[in-house]
PDB file of C-alpha atoms in Angstrom:
ATOM      1  CA  PRO A   1       0.006   0.234   0.249  1.00 54.00           C
ATOM      2  CA  PHE A   2       0.860   3.808  -0.877  1.00 73.00           C
ATOM      3  CA  ASP A   3       0.879   4.393   2.680  1.00 79.00           C
ATOM      4  CA  ARG A   4       2.603   2.090   4.520  1.00 86.00           C
ATOM      5  CA  PRO A   5       6.909   2.216   4.090  1.00 89.00           C
ATOM      6  CA  SER A   6       8.199  -0.149   2.299  1.00 88.00           C
ATOM      7  CA  PRO A   7       9.698  -3.148   2.855  1.00 85.00           C
ATOM      8  CA  GLY A   8      12.754  -3.081   5.159  1.00 88.00           C
ATOM      9  CA  LEU A   9      12.273   0.398   6.126  1.00 92.00           C
ATOM     10  CA  ALA A  10       9.312   0.361   8.815  1.00 92.00           C
ATOM     11  CA  TRP A  11      11.716   0.738  10.969  1.00 94.00           C
ATOM     12  CA  LEU A  12      12.930   4.354  10.487  1.00 95.00           C
ATOM     13  CA  CYS A  13       9.111   5.356  11.476  1.00 94.00           C
ATOM     14  CA  HIS A  14       9.700   5.369  15.143  1.00 95.00           C
ATOM     15  CA  PRO A  15       8.013   7.887  17.148  1.00 95.00           C
ATOM     16  CA  ALA A  16      12.558   7.947  18.266  1.00 94.00           C
ATOM     17  CA  LEU A  17      13.255   9.308  14.398  1.00 95.00           C
ATOM     18  CA  THR A  18      10.116  10.616  13.079  1.00 95.00           C
ATOM     19  CA  GLY A  19       8.969  12.739  16.502  1.00 95.00           C
ATOM     20  CA  LEU A  20       5.509  11.520  15.945  1.00 94.00           C
ATOM     21  CA  PRO A  21       3.488   8.798  18.175  1.00 95.00           C
ATOM     22  CA  ALA A  22       2.326   6.068  15.145  1.00 93.00           C
ATOM     23  CA  ARG A  23      -1.577   6.922  15.859  1.00 95.00           C
ATOM     24  CA  GLU A  24       0.118  11.327  14.541  1.00 95.00           C
ATOM     25  CA  TRP A  25       2.282   8.896  11.939  1.00 94.00           C
ATOM     26  CA  ASP A  26      -1.064   7.977  10.449  1.00 93.00           C
ATOM     27  CA  ALA A  27      -3.465  10.699  10.643  1.00 93.00           C
ATOM     28  CA  LEU A  28      -0.138  12.821   8.509  1.00 94.00           C
ATOM     29  CA  ILE A  29      -0.104  10.434   5.614  1.00 94.00           C
ATOM     30  CA  ALA A  30      -4.053   9.694   5.252  1.00 92.00           C
ATOM     31  CA  ALA A  31      -4.138  14.100   4.830  1.00 92.00           C
ATOM     32  CA  LEU A  32      -1.158  13.759   2.814  1.00 93.00           C
ATOM     33  CA  MET A  33      -2.845  10.607   0.489  1.00 89.00           C
ATOM     34  CA  SER A  34      -5.332  13.100  -1.091  1.00 84.00           C
ATOM     35  CA  LEU A  35      -2.833  16.507  -1.201  1.00 87.00           C
ATOM     36  CA  HIS A  36      -0.379  14.090  -3.112  1.00 85.00           C
ATOM     37  CA  ASP A  37      -3.141  12.254  -5.840  1.00 79.00           C
ATOM     38  CA  ARG A  38      -4.463  16.339  -7.001  1.00 81.00           C
ATOM     39  CA  GLN A  39      -0.387  16.935  -6.425  1.00 79.00           C
ATOM     40  CA  ARG A  40       0.397  14.233  -8.501  1.00 76.00           C
ATOM     41  CA  GLU A  41      -3.511  14.719 -11.207  1.00 76.00           C
ATOM     42  CA  THR A  42      -2.260  18.569 -11.423  1.00 78.00           C
ATOM     43  CA  ARG A  43       1.377  17.587 -12.392  1.00 78.00           C
ATOM     44  CA  LEU A  44      -0.049  14.561 -15.354  1.00 73.00           C
ATOM     45  CA  ASP A  45      -1.937  16.918 -16.714  1.00 74.00           C
ATOM     46  CA  LYS A  46       0.455  19.782 -17.260  1.00 80.00           C
ATOM     47  CA  ARG A  47       2.886  17.192 -19.069  1.00 77.00           C
ATOM     48  CA  ARG A  48      -0.467  15.771 -21.109  1.00 75.00           C
ATOM     49  CA  GLY A  49      -0.559  19.532 -21.945  1.00 81.00           C
ATOM     50  CA  HIS A  50      -4.043  19.901 -20.403  1.00 69.00           C
ATOM     51  CA  ARG A  51      -4.924  17.638 -22.574  1.00 73.00           C
ATOM     52  CA  PRO A  52      -8.116  15.169 -21.457  1.00 70.00           C
ATOM     53  CA  ARG A  53      -6.985  11.715 -20.489  1.00 64.00           C
ATOM     54  CA  LEU A  54      -6.999   8.568 -22.725  1.00 67.00           C
ATOM     55  CA  ALA A  55      -6.459   5.870 -20.092  1.00 63.00           C
ATOM     56  CA  ALA A  56      -9.174   5.996 -17.093  1.00 58.00           C
ATOM     57  CA  PRO A  57      -7.533   7.721 -13.393  1.00 59.00           C
ATOM     58  CA  GLY A  58      -5.648   4.624 -12.702  1.00 59.00           C
ATOM     59  CA  PRO A  59      -2.657   3.662  -9.731  1.00 58.00           C
ATOM     60  CA  GLY A  60      -0.211   3.480 -12.791  1.00 58.00           C
ATOM     61  CA  ARG A  61       2.955   1.373 -12.793  1.00 54.00           C
ATOM     62  CA  ARG A  62       3.777   1.327  -9.156  1.00 56.00           C
ATOM     63  CA  PRO A  63       6.252   3.577  -8.148  1.00 59.00           C
ATOM     64  CA  VAL A  64       9.797   3.225  -6.386  1.00 76.00           C
ATOM     65  CA  LEU A  65       9.276   4.749  -3.070  1.00 90.00           C
ATOM     66  CA  THR A  66       5.464   5.347  -1.016  1.00 90.00           C
ATOM     67  CA  LEU A  67       4.145   8.380   0.775  1.00 92.00           C
ATOM     68  CA  ALA A  68       5.047   6.837   3.648  1.00 94.00           C
ATOM     69  CA  ASP A  69       9.183   6.370   1.982  1.00 95.00           C
ATOM     70  CA  LEU A  70       8.356   9.731   0.932  1.00 95.00           C
ATOM     71  CA  LEU A  71       7.361  11.526   4.094  1.00 96.00           C
ATOM     72  CA  LEU A  72      10.124   9.300   6.253  1.00 97.00           C
ATOM     73  CA  ALA A  73      13.399  10.594   3.869  1.00 97.00           C
ATOM     74  CA  THR A  74      11.708  14.164   4.448  1.00 97.00           C
ATOM     75  CA  THR A  75      11.737  14.048   7.775  1.00 97.00           C
ATOM     76  CA  LEU A  76      15.147  12.818   8.104  1.00 97.00           C
ATOM     77  CA  TYR A  77      15.823  15.517   6.282  1.00 97.00           C
ATOM     78  CA  GLN A  78      14.678  17.723   8.304  1.00 97.00           C
ATOM     79  CA  ARG A  79      14.198  16.733  11.488  1.00 97.00           C
ATOM     80  CA  LEU A  80      17.838  14.893  11.714  1.00 97.00           C
ATOM     81  CA  ALA A  81      19.390  17.260   9.421  1.00 97.00           C
ATOM     82  CA  LEU A  82      20.448  13.536   8.273  1.00 96.00           C
ATOM     83  CA  PRO A  83      22.301  14.347   4.054  1.00 97.00           C
ATOM     84  CA  GLN A  84      19.906  13.570   1.053  1.00 97.00           C
ATOM     85  CA  VAL A  85      23.394  11.815  -0.495  1.00 96.00           C
ATOM     86  CA  ALA A  86      22.774   9.289   2.710  1.00 95.00           C
ATOM     87  CA  ILE A  87      18.761   9.142   2.291  1.00 96.00           C
ATOM     88  CA  ALA A  88      19.409   8.461  -0.861  1.00 95.00           C
ATOM     89  CA  VAL A  89      21.340   4.894   0.161  1.00 94.00           C
ATOM     90  CA  LEU A  90      19.058   4.097   2.424  1.00 94.00           C
ATOM     91  CA  PHE A  91      16.252   3.935   0.131  1.00 93.00           C
ATOM     92  CA  SER A  92      18.472   2.778  -3.038  1.00 91.00           C
ATOM     93  CA  VAL A  93      17.638   5.747  -5.188  1.00 93.00           C
ATOM     94  CA  ARG A  94      20.036   8.441  -7.083  1.00 94.00           C
ATOM     95  CA  PRO A  95      20.475  11.854  -4.826  1.00 96.00           C
ATOM     96  CA  GLU A  96      18.347  13.511  -6.995  1.00 96.00           C
ATOM     97  CA  THR A  97      15.596  11.878  -6.903  1.00 95.00           C
ATOM     98  CA  ILE A  98      15.502  12.595  -2.877  1.00 96.00           C
ATOM     99  CA  ASN A  99      15.854  16.081  -3.609  1.00 97.00           C
ATOM    100  CA  LYS A 100      12.858  16.124  -5.802  1.00 95.00           C
ATOM    101  CA  ARG A 101      11.072  14.103  -3.887  1.00 94.00           C
ATOM    102  CA  ILE A 102      11.475  16.028  -0.536  1.00 96.00           C
ATOM    103  CA  ARG A 103      10.727  19.410  -2.298  1.00 95.00           C
ATOM    104  CA  ASP A 104       6.832  17.694  -3.516  1.00 92.00           C
ATOM    105  CA  ILE A 105       6.705  16.699   0.228  1.00 95.00           C
ATOM    106  CA  ARG A 106       7.672  19.645   1.574  1.00 95.00           C
ATOM    107  CA  GLN A 107       4.654  21.257  -0.874  1.00 93.00           C
ATOM    108  CA  LEU A 108       2.289  18.990   0.705  1.00 93.00           C
ATOM    109  CA  LEU A 109       3.343  19.622   4.758  1.00 96.00           C
ATOM    110  CA  ASP A 110       2.363  23.584   3.849  1.00 95.00           C
ATOM    111  CA  GLN A 111      -0.607  22.271   2.111  1.00 92.00           C
ATOM    112  CA  ALA A 112      -1.678  20.806   5.129  1.00 93.00           C
ATOM    113  CA  GLY A 113       0.160  22.406   7.832  1.00 94.00           C
ATOM    114  CA  HIS A 114       1.850  20.563   9.115  1.00 94.00           C
ATOM    115  CA  THR A 115       5.720  21.692  10.303  1.00 94.00           C
ATOM    116  CA  ILE A 116       8.732  19.199  10.939  1.00 94.00           C
ATOM    117  CA  GLN A 117      10.088  20.002  13.784  1.00 92.00           C
ATOM    118  CA  PRO A 118      14.433  19.713  13.959  1.00 94.00           C
ATOM    119  CA  GLY A 119      15.214  17.202  16.243  1.00 93.00           C
ATOM    120  CA  PRO A 120      17.503  16.808  19.069  1.00 92.00           C
ATOM    121  CA  HIS A 121      19.926  14.397  17.441  1.00 91.00           C
ATOM    122  CA  ARG A 122      22.143  16.134  14.437  1.00 95.00           C
ATOM    123  CA  LEU A 123      23.005  13.292  12.160  1.00 96.00           C
ATOM    124  CA  ALA A 124      25.957  13.187   9.220  1.00 95.00           C
ATOM    125  CA  SER A 125      25.936   9.932   8.157  1.00 94.00           C
ATOM    126  CA  LEU A 126      24.312   6.273   8.170  1.00 94.00           C
ATOM    127  CA  ASP A 127      26.924   5.466  11.252  1.00 93.00           C
ATOM    128  CA  ASP A 128      25.070   8.665  13.348  1.00 95.00           C
ATOM    129  CA  LEU A 129      21.455   6.771  12.334  1.00 95.00           C
ATOM    130  CA  CYS A 130      22.608   3.468  13.035  1.00 93.00           C
ATOM    131  CA  ASN A 131      23.777   4.747  16.488  1.00 94.00           C
ATOM    132  CA  LEU A 132      20.728   6.409  17.360  1.00 95.00           C
ATOM    133  CA  ALA A 133      18.309   3.532  16.393  1.00 95.00           C
ATOM    134  CA  THR A 134      20.400   1.191  18.334  1.00 94.00           C
ATOM    135  CA  ALA A 135      20.047   3.926  21.536  1.00 95.00           C
ATOM    136  CA  ALA A 136      16.710   4.154  21.830  1.00 95.00           C
ATOM    137  CA  GLU A 137      16.231  -0.034  21.031  1.00 95.00           C
ATOM    138  CA  ILE A 138      14.788   0.300  17.345  1.00 94.00           C
ATOM    139  CA  THR A 139      15.331  -3.086  15.405  1.00 92.00           C
ATOM    140  CA  VAL A 140      18.122  -1.933  12.796  1.00 90.00           C
ATOM    141  CA  PRO A 141      17.747  -4.718   9.737  1.00 88.00           C
ATOM    142  CA  PRO A 142      21.411  -6.379   8.982  1.00 81.00           C
ATOM    143  CA  GLU A 143      21.613  -5.488   5.578  1.00 76.00           C
ATOM    144  CA  ILE A 144      21.622  -1.347   6.826  1.00 69.00           C
ATOM    145  CA  LYS A 145      24.154  -2.644   9.623  1.00 53.00           C
ATOM    146  CA  THR A 146      26.536  -3.759   6.987  1.00 50.00           C
ATOM    147  CA  ALA A 147      26.111  -0.678   5.077  1.00 54.00           C
ATOM    148  CA  CYS A 148      26.791   2.087   8.316  1.00 53.00           C
TER     149      CYS A 148
END
């Protein structure tokens, strides 16, 4: 589902990293879903030159990153100041992709009236993220530990 993180990234939803309890995280994702759908349709409409759709509205191809992934990436960047290059490695995409998607999610957060508050920690690398997660007793997947 588009409102859940990709497999292997669910550990990043922990309140110690996001700053939001699970219930608030789910509410924020729900609020962003409709805004994201509108943003996507607007972008597609512009790309088509404002011509009508030839196919019925639908999901199309599966995106590499879910909305929850995008929100997690934005949270890691804004709350913990994790560099975008490290976030790109974590999500297995290019840094340019992370940069563009963070920009998109920031617009949605502004529209939703939500601000990501800076956290108490500033992270410079995936090692720092792993150390923070371990200190908060979050189980880090083995493939992430080897990258750290």
